[in-house]
XYZ file of C-alpha atoms in Angstrom:
628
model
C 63.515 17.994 -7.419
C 65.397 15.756 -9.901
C 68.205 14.429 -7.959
C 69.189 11.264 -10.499
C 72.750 11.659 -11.039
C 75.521 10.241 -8.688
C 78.694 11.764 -6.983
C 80.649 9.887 -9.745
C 79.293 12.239 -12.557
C 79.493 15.167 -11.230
C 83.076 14.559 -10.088
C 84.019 13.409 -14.155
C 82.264 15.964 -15.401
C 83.817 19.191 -13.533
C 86.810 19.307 -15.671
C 85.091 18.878 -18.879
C 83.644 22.536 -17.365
C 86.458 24.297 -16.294
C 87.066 27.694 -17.774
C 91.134 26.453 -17.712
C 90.261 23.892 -20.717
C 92.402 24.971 -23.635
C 90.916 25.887 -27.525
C 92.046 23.080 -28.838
C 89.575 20.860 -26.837
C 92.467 19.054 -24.929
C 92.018 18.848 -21.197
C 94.686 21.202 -19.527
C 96.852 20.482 -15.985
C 95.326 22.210 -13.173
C 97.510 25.322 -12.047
C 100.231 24.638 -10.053
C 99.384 27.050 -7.421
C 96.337 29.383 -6.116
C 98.289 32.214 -6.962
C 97.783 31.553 -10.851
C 93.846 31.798 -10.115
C 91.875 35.594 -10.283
C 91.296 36.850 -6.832
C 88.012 36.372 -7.027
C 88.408 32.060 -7.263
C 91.203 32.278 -4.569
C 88.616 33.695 -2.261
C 86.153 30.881 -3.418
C 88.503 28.204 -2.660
C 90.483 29.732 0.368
C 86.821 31.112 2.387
C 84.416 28.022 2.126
C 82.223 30.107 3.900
C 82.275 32.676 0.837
C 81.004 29.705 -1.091
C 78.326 28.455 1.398
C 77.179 31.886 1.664
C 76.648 32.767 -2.088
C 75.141 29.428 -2.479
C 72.863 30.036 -0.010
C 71.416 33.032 -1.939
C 71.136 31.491 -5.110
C 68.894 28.810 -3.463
C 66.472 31.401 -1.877
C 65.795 32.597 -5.312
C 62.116 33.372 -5.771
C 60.926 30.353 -7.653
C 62.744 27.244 -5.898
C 63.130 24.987 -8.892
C 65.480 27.779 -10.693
C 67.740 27.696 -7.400
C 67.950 23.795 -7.480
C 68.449 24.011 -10.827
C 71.302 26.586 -10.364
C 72.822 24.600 -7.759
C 72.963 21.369 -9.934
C 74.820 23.455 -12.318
C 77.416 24.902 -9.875
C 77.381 20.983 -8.608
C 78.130 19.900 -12.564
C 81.100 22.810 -12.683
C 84.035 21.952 -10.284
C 84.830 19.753 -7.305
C 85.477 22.912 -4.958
C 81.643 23.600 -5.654
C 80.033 20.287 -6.090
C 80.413 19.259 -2.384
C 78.580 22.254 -1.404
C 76.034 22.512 -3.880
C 75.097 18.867 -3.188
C 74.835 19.435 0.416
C 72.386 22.478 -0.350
C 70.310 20.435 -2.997
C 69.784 17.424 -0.487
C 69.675 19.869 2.804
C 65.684 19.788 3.369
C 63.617 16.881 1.505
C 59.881 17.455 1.368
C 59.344 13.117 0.672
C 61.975 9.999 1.142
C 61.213 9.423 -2.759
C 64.424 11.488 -4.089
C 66.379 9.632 -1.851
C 65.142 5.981 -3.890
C 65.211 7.527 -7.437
C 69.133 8.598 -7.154
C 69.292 4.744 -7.127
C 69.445 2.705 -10.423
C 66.669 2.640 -12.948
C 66.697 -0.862 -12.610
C 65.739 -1.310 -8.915
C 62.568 0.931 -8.499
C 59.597 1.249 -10.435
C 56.271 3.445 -10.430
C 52.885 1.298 -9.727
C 50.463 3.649 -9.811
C 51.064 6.679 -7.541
C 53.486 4.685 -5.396
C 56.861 3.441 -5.494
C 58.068 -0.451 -5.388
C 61.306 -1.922 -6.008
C 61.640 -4.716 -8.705
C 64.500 -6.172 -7.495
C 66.641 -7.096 -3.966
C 68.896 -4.225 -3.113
C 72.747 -4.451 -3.547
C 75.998 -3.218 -1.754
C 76.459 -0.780 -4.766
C 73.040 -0.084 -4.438
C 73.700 1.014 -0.741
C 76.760 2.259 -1.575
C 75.146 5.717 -4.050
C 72.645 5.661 -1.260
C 75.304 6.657 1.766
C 76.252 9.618 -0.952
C 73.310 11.638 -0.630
C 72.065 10.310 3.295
C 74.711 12.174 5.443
C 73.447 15.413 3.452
C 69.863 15.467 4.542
C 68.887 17.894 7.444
C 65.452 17.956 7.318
C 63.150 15.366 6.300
C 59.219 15.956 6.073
C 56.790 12.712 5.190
C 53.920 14.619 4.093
C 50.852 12.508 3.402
C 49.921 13.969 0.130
C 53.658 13.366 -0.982
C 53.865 9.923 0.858
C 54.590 7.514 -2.504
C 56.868 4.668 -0.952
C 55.007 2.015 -0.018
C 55.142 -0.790 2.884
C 57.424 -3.167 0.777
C 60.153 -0.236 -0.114
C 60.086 0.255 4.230
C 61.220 -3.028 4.808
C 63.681 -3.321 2.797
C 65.258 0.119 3.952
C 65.124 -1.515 7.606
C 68.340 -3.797 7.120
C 71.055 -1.658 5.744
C 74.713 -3.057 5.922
C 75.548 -0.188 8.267
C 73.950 0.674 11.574
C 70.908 3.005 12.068
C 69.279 5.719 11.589
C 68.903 5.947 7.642
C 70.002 9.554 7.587
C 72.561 10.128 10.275
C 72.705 14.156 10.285
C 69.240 13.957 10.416
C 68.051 17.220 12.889
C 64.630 18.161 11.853
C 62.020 15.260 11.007
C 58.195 15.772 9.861
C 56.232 12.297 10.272
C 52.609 12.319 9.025
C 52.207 9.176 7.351
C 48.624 8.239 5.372
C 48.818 4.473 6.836
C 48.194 3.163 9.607
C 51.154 0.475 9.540
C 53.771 2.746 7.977
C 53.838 5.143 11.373
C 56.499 2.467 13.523
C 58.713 2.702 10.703
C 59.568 6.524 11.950
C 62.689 4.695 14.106
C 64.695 4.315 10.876
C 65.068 8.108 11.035
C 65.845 8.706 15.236
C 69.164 10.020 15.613
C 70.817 11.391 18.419
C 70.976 14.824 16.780
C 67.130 15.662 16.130
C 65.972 18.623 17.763
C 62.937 18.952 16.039
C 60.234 16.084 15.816
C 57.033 17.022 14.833
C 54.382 13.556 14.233
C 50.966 13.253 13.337
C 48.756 9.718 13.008
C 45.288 8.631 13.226
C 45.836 5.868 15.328
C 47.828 5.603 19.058
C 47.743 2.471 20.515
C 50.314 0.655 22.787
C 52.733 -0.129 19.749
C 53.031 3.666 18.910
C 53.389 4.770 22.533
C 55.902 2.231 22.987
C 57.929 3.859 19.338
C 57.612 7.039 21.026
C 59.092 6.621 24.490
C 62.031 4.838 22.820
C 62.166 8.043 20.189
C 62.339 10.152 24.208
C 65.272 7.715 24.856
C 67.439 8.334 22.042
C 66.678 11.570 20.971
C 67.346 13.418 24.147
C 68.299 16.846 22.467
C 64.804 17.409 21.435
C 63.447 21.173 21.896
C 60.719 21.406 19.867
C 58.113 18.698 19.949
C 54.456 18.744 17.967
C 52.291 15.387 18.569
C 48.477 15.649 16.926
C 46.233 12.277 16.841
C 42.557 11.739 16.370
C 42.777 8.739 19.357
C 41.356 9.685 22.349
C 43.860 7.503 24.504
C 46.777 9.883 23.225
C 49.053 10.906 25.773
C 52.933 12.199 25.146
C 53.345 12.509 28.768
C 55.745 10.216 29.228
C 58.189 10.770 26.133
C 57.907 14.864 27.138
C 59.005 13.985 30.849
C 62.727 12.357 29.444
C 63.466 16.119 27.571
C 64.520 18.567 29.522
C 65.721 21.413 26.875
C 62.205 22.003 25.389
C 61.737 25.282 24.122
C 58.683 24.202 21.926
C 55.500 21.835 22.695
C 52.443 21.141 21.088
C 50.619 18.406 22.052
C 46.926 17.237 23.221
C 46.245 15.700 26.776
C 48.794 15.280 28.985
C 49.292 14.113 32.912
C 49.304 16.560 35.437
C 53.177 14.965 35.905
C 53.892 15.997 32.635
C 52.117 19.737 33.369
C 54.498 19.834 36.215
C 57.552 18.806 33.978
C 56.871 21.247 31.650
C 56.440 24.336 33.841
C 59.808 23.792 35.810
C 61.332 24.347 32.082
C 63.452 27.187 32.377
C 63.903 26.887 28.480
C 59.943 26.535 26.841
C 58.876 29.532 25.452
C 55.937 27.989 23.379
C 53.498 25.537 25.124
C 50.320 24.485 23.681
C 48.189 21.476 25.318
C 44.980 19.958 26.346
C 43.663 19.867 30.154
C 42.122 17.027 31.331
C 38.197 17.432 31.135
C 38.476 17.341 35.538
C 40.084 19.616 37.686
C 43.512 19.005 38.927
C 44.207 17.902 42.718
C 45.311 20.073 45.082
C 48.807 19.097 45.433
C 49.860 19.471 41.926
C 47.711 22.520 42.248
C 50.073 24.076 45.079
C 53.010 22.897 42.690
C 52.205 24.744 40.188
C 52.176 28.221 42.235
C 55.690 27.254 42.324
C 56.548 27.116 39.035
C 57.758 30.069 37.331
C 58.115 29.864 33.021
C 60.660 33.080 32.378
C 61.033 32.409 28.772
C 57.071 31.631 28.350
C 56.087 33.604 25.347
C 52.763 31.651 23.886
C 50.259 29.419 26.181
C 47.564 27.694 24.160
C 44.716 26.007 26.425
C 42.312 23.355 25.776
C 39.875 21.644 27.265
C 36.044 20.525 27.101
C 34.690 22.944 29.336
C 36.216 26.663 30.904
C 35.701 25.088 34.785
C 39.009 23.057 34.628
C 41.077 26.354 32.649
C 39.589 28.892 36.026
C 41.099 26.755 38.416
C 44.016 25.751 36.977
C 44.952 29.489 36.604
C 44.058 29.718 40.282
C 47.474 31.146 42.373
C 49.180 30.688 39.008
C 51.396 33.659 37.798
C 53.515 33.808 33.858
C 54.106 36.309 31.822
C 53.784 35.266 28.327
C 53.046 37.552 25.495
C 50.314 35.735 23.987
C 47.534 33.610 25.731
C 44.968 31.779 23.506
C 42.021 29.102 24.955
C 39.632 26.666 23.082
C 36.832 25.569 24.565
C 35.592 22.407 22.735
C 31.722 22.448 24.562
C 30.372 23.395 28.277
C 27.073 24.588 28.014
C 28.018 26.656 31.014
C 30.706 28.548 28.800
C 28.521 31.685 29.245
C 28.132 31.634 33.033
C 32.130 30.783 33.729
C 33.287 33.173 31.201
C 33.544 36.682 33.524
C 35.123 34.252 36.161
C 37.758 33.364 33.380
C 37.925 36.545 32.543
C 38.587 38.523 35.639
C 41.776 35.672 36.711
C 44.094 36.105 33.421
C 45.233 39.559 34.930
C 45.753 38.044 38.296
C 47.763 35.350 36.609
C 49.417 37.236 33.753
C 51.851 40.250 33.741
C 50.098 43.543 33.223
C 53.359 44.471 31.259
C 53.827 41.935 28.773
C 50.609 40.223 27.496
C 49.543 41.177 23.815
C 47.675 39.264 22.329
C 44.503 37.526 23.624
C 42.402 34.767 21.856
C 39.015 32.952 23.411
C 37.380 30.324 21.254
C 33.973 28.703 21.957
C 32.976 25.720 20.120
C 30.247 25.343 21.786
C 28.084 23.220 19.421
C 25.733 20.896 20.898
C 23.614 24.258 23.040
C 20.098 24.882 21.085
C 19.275 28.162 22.085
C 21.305 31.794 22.025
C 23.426 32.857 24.753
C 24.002 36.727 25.444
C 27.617 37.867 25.725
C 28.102 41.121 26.943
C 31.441 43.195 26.232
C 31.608 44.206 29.524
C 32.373 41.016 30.359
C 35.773 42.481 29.151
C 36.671 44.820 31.598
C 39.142 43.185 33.591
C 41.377 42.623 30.660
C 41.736 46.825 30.495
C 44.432 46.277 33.049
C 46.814 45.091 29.778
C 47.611 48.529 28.369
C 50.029 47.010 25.517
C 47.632 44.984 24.248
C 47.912 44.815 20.489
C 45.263 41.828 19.095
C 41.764 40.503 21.354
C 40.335 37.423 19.697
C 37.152 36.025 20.395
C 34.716 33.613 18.813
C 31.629 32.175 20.340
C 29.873 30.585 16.879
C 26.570 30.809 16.175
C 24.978 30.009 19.441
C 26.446 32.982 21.149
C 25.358 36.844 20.305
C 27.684 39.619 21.820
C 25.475 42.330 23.078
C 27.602 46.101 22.099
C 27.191 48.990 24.244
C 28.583 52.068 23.582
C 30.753 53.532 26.409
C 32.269 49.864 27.095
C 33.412 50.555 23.619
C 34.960 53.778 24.517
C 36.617 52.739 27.105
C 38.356 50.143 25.204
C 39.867 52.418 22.961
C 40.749 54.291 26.112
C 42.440 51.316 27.664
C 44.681 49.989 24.601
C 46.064 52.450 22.536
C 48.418 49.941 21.120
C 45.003 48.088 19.824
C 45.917 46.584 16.205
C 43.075 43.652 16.090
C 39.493 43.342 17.753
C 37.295 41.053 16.805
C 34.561 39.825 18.850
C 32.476 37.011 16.978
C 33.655 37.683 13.761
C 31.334 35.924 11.691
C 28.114 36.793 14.107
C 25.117 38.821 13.728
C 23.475 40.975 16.846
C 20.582 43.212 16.811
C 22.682 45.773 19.444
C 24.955 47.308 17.151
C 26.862 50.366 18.173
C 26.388 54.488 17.197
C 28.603 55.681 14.476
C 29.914 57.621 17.132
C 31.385 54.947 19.542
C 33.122 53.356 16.099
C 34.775 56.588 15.195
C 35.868 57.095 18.797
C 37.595 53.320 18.355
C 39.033 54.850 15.725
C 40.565 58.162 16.944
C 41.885 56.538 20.318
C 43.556 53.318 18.512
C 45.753 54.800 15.457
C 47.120 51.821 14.839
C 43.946 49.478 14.635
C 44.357 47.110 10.867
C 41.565 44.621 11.466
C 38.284 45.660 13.329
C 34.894 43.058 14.178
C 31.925 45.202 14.957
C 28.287 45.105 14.708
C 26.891 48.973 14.179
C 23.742 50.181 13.531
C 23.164 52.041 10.482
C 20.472 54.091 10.278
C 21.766 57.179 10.984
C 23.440 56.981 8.200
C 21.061 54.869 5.673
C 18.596 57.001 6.757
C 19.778 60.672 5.302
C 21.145 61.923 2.375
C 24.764 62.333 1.771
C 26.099 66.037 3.021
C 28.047 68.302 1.467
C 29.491 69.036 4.830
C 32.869 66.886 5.403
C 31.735 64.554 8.536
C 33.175 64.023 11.851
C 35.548 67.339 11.233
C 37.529 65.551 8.293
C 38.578 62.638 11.193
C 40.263 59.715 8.749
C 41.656 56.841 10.152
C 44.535 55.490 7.582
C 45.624 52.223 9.012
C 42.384 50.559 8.860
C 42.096 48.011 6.089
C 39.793 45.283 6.971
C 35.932 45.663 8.898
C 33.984 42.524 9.657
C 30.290 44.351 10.108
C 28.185 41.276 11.215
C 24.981 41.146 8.682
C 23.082 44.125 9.162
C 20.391 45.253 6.943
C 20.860 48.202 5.055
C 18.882 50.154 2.049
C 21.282 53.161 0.458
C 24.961 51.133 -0.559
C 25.878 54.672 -1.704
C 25.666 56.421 1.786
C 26.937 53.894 3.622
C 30.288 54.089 1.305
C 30.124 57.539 1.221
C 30.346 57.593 5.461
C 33.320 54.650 5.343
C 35.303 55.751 2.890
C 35.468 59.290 4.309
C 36.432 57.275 7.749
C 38.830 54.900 6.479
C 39.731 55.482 2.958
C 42.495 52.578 3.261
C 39.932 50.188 4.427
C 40.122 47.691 1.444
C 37.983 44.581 2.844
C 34.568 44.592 3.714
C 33.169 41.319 4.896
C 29.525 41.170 5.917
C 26.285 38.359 5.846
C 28.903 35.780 5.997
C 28.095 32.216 8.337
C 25.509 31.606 10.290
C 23.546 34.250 8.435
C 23.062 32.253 4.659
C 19.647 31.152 6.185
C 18.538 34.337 6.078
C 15.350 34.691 3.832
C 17.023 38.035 2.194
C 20.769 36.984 2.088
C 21.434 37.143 -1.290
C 19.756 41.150 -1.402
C 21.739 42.247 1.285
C 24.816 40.567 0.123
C 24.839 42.499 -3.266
C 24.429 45.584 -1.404
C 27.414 45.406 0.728
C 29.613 44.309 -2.166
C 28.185 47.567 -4.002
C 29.348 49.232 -1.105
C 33.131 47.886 -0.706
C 33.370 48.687 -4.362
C 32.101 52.209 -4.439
C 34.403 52.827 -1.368
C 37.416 51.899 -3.682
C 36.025 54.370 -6.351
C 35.365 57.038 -3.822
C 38.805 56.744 -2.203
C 40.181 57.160 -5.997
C 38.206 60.357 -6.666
C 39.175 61.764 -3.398
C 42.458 61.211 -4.294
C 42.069 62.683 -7.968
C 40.222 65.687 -6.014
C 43.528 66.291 -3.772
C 45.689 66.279 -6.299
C 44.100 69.193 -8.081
C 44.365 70.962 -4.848
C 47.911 70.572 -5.059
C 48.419 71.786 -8.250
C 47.005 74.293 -8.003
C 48.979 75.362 -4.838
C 46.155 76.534 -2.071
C 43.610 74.781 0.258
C 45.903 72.826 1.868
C 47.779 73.546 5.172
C 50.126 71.564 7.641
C 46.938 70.404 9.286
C 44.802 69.130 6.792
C 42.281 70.242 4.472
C 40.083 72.645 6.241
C 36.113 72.581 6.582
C 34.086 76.124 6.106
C 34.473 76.198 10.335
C 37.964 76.041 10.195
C 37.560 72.216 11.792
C 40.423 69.886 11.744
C 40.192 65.553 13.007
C 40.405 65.233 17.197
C 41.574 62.428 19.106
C 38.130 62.748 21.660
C 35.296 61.426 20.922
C 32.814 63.350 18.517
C 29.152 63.577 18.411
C 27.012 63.991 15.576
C 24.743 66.448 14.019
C 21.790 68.070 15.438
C 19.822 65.793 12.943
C 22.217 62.286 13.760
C 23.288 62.387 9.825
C 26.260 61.088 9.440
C 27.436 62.023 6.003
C 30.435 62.781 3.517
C 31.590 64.849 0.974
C 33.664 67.812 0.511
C 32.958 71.372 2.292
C 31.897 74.327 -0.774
C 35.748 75.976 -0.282
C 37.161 72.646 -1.202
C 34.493 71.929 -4.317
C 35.606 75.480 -5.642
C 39.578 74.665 -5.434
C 39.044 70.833 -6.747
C 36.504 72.626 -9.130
C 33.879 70.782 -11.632
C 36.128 68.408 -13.172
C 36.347 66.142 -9.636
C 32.782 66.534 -8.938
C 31.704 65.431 -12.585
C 34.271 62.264 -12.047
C 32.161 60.951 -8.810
C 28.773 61.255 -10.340
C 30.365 59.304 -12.894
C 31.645 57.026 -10.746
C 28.487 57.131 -8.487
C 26.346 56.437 -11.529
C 28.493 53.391 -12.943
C 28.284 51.865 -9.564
C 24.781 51.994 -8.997
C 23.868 51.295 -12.284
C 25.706 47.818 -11.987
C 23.969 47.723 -8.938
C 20.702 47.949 -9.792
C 21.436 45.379 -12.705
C 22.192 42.475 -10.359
C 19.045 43.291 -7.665
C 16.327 43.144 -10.230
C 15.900 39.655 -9.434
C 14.947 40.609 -6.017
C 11.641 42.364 -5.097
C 11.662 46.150 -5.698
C 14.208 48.812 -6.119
C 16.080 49.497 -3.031
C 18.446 52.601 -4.114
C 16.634 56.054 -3.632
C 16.700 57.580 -7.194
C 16.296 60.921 -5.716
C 20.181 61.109 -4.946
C 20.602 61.722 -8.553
C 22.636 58.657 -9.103
């Protein structure tokens, strides 16, 4: 944002503007009264609200530098609009650097990609400063847009008027690139910040020392975001002086600060680190105590899950979402069910809906079985809407089919699972279990599940219309693991019939590059998200012809040559286990030849363009003898 013009020129220049200028080019007497002005201005002047209002909007224009731009006009027209305007244009600053170019010319220059002055700053120099200060709001100090340097800090320490910098200041962002600019963040503390978010590299005694004297005067905090790569960080004791939190994310804290923070009637959103040992017993028995109404989101961390099972111990919240990261523990996989089975002791049945589990579990050097059942106890959440986990490479969740089932069973509400999105296991599910997901969760978007194939990849493609015409709509995005398959066509042909919305396909992804046969099976799963796109368009091209020409089609669907509709149970396949797609002989003889000759065309383009980018790997791997 260009912001170098003063208050001065806007005020001289608003006249020169005004639509009550005469022909003749002579400045005119305002009018006399507010009466003389159209209704329209009288409301402008008389509702400031009006004008605060409609300037709002024409700052949240789509591209942001036509709304400043706007608003420096409205600021150039007339003094009932430049106050306004001005406050907008200077409201939230992404850097501190506007703030030193609305100075002269003469005091600042560029050296290199920072900012120095090249002179000693003035009264009048201070003086155009306090005309933009009060304005600011919100000030963020990103580190990629951090350009003043040490020199231009100290001399903004010793104003002729008393601290902070930017008095109205409510919302501050400190992430400074040096080391030695962080203790300069007490220019900025005023009494009215409610939001104080801070990230360094360093945090020694002089920045714990900044930061319980920011606690001091800054007692209206409510949300509150500390992040530091030191491992002696600790916030506890500037988060035990606020006591209207509402917001906190932070790393390790003291079990005095844990207690603090659940007597909050207030915090809705906590996110912090446990210590890497168990907590006594005392705070413990505290804690049981403790009741967070207005919890929403908990975030956990620690090193290992042994700490997070007993500090849930007795413990009982309600929050809506409830995440944990696990940073190592090679006895993640033996704790986990234990985890597991306390979150619905210590979480309302009612209200939890969103789960995540994250594993970084590194440093093991051999694979760890995960099985879903392991997720049982969290069927007792019925509303559940998104279940997150991710173990890495070093952990392989083993599927089974009827835990599956009962999944679906369990959360109808389900819009996200993924378990170990990016990994690869050799126990995939039947196309039957997936389809049951399917039917029993409507409203599933995102879905991370390893199948196995070869039911499908294994026959030719049907004319019969599979699973009864079942088609799940909502679906959009399927995370499949890296499993091996030969026949891209069928295998688009089954999902598209499925899930003809599905529009991301993401497989051999991760761990799975090493793979000796990546690259083979990577083109075939991209020939198989693109043929599901062309499918889904002939389909579509196929039921519009029905349409016109007025039959085939009832309130229930299109209907298969044994008057089958989709069910919401769970289906089982053909005598044979083919799993296959197409469109029953009624329906090919209402579409009629023009559909079917646009998916062989389609069929053919796609394979052909297919079988042009695997020649550099060894052999054909498309059957020719499905005429594509």
């Amino acid at each position: 944002m260009e912001a170098e013009f003063s208050i001065e020129s806007v005020e001289n220049q608003h006249e020169a503007n005004s639509p009550q200028k005469a022909h003749s080019g002579q400045r005119c007497n305002a009018p006399t009264s507010t009466l003389e002005l159209p209704a329209s201005t009288r409301c402008m002047i008389i509702i400031p609200e009006l004008r605060w209002k409609i300037f709002q909007l024409v700052q949240d224009t789509p591209t942001d530098s036509m709304g400043n731009k706007t608003l420096l006009a409205l600021a150039l027209t007339c003094k009932s609009f430049s106050g306004l305007a001005l406050d907008l244009l200077w409201q939230n600053m992404d850097s501190f650097e506007p703030l030193i170019r609305c100075l002269p010319r003469s005091l600042w220059e560029w050296e290199g990609q920072k900012l120095v002055l090249r002179r000693v700053m003035t009264f009048d120099d201070w003086s155009i400063f306090c005309k933009y200060n009060y304005r600011v709001h919100s000030l963020r100090t990103n580190r990629i847009l951090m350009v003043a340097g040490t020199e231009i800090w100290r001399a903004f320490s010793c104003p002729p008027f008393p601290l902070p910098l930017l008095p109205n200041l409510m919302s501050l962002t400190w992430d400074p690139v040096a080391t030695d600019i962080f203790l300069y963040i007490w220019l900025f503390v005023t009494p009215k910040l409610t939001r104080l978010n801070i990230a360094t590299h360093t945090f020694g005694p002089s920045e714990h020392s900044v930061l319980s004297f920011i606690s001091m005067l800054c007692p209206s905090v409510s949300h509150f975001s500390f992040s530091s790569f030191a491992d002696s960080e600790d916030t506890s004791t500037a988060l035990q002086c606020w006591s209207h939190l509402t917001s906190v994310t932070t790393n390790r804290v003291s079990e005095a600060a844990i207690l603090h923070l659940f007597k909050l009637p207030s915090l809705r959103v906590l996110k912090f680190h446990l210590p890497p040992t168990p907590m006594s017993v005392d705070t413990t028995k505290l804690l049981r105590d403790s009741v967070l109404c207005a919890l929403e989101e908990l975030t956990i961390g620690c090193s290992s899950l042994v700490p997070i099972d007993a500090f849930f111990e007795g413990l009982f919240i309600a929050p809506k979402l409830i995440c944990f990261n696990i940073s190592g523990g090679v006895e993640s996989a033996q704790v986990l069910p234990a985890l597991i089975s306390c979150v619905p002791d210590a979480c309302a049945h009612n209200s939890l809906e969103q789960i995540r589990l994250f594993i970084a579990d590194r440093s093991a050097d051999h694979k760890t079985s995960i099985r879903i059942a392991v997720f049982k106890p969290l069927f007792a959440f019925h509303h559940l809407r998104k279940l997150n986990f991710e173990a890495y490479q070093h952990y392989v969740v083993r599927w089974d089919d009827s835990v599956l089932l009962q999944m679906a069973r369990a959360w109808p509400l389900l819009e996200e699972l993924h378990l170990n999105k990016y990994g690869h296991s050799s126990h995939g599910v039947a196309p039957n279990a997936f389809i049951s997901l399917l039917q029993h969760c409507p409203r599933l978007v995102s879905v991370a599940i390893i199948m196995n194939w070869s039911t499908i990849d294994g026959h030719e493609i049907s004319p019969d219309v599979p699973y009864q015409g079942f088609a799940h709509k909502a679906l959009s995005q399927a995370f499949f693991g890296s499993p091996r398959i030969r026949h891209p066509a069928r295998i688009a042909a089954f999902i598209s019939a499925i899930a003809p919305g599905l529009g991301l396909i993401v497989s051999w992804v991760g761990g799975s590059r090493d793979h000796s046969n990546f690259g083979k099976y990577c083109i075939r799963w991209k020939v198989v998200q693109d043929l599901v796109k062309s499918f889904s368009m002939v389909r579509e091209q196929g039921r519009r012809l029905t349409l016109v020409a007025g039959e085939g089609v009832n309130d229930r669907g299109i209907e298969g040559p044994h008057n089958h509709v989709g069910i919401a149970h769970p289906v089982q396949e053909s005598e044979n286990g083919d799993a296959d797609i197409g469109g029953d002989v009624e329906f090919m003889r209402i579409v009629g030849m023009r559909a079917i000759q646009s998916m062989c065309l389609v069929m053919k383009t796609g394979m052909r363009n297919f079988n042009h980018h695997a020649d550099q790997f060894s052999g054909p791997f498309v059957n020719r003898r499905n005429g594509l």
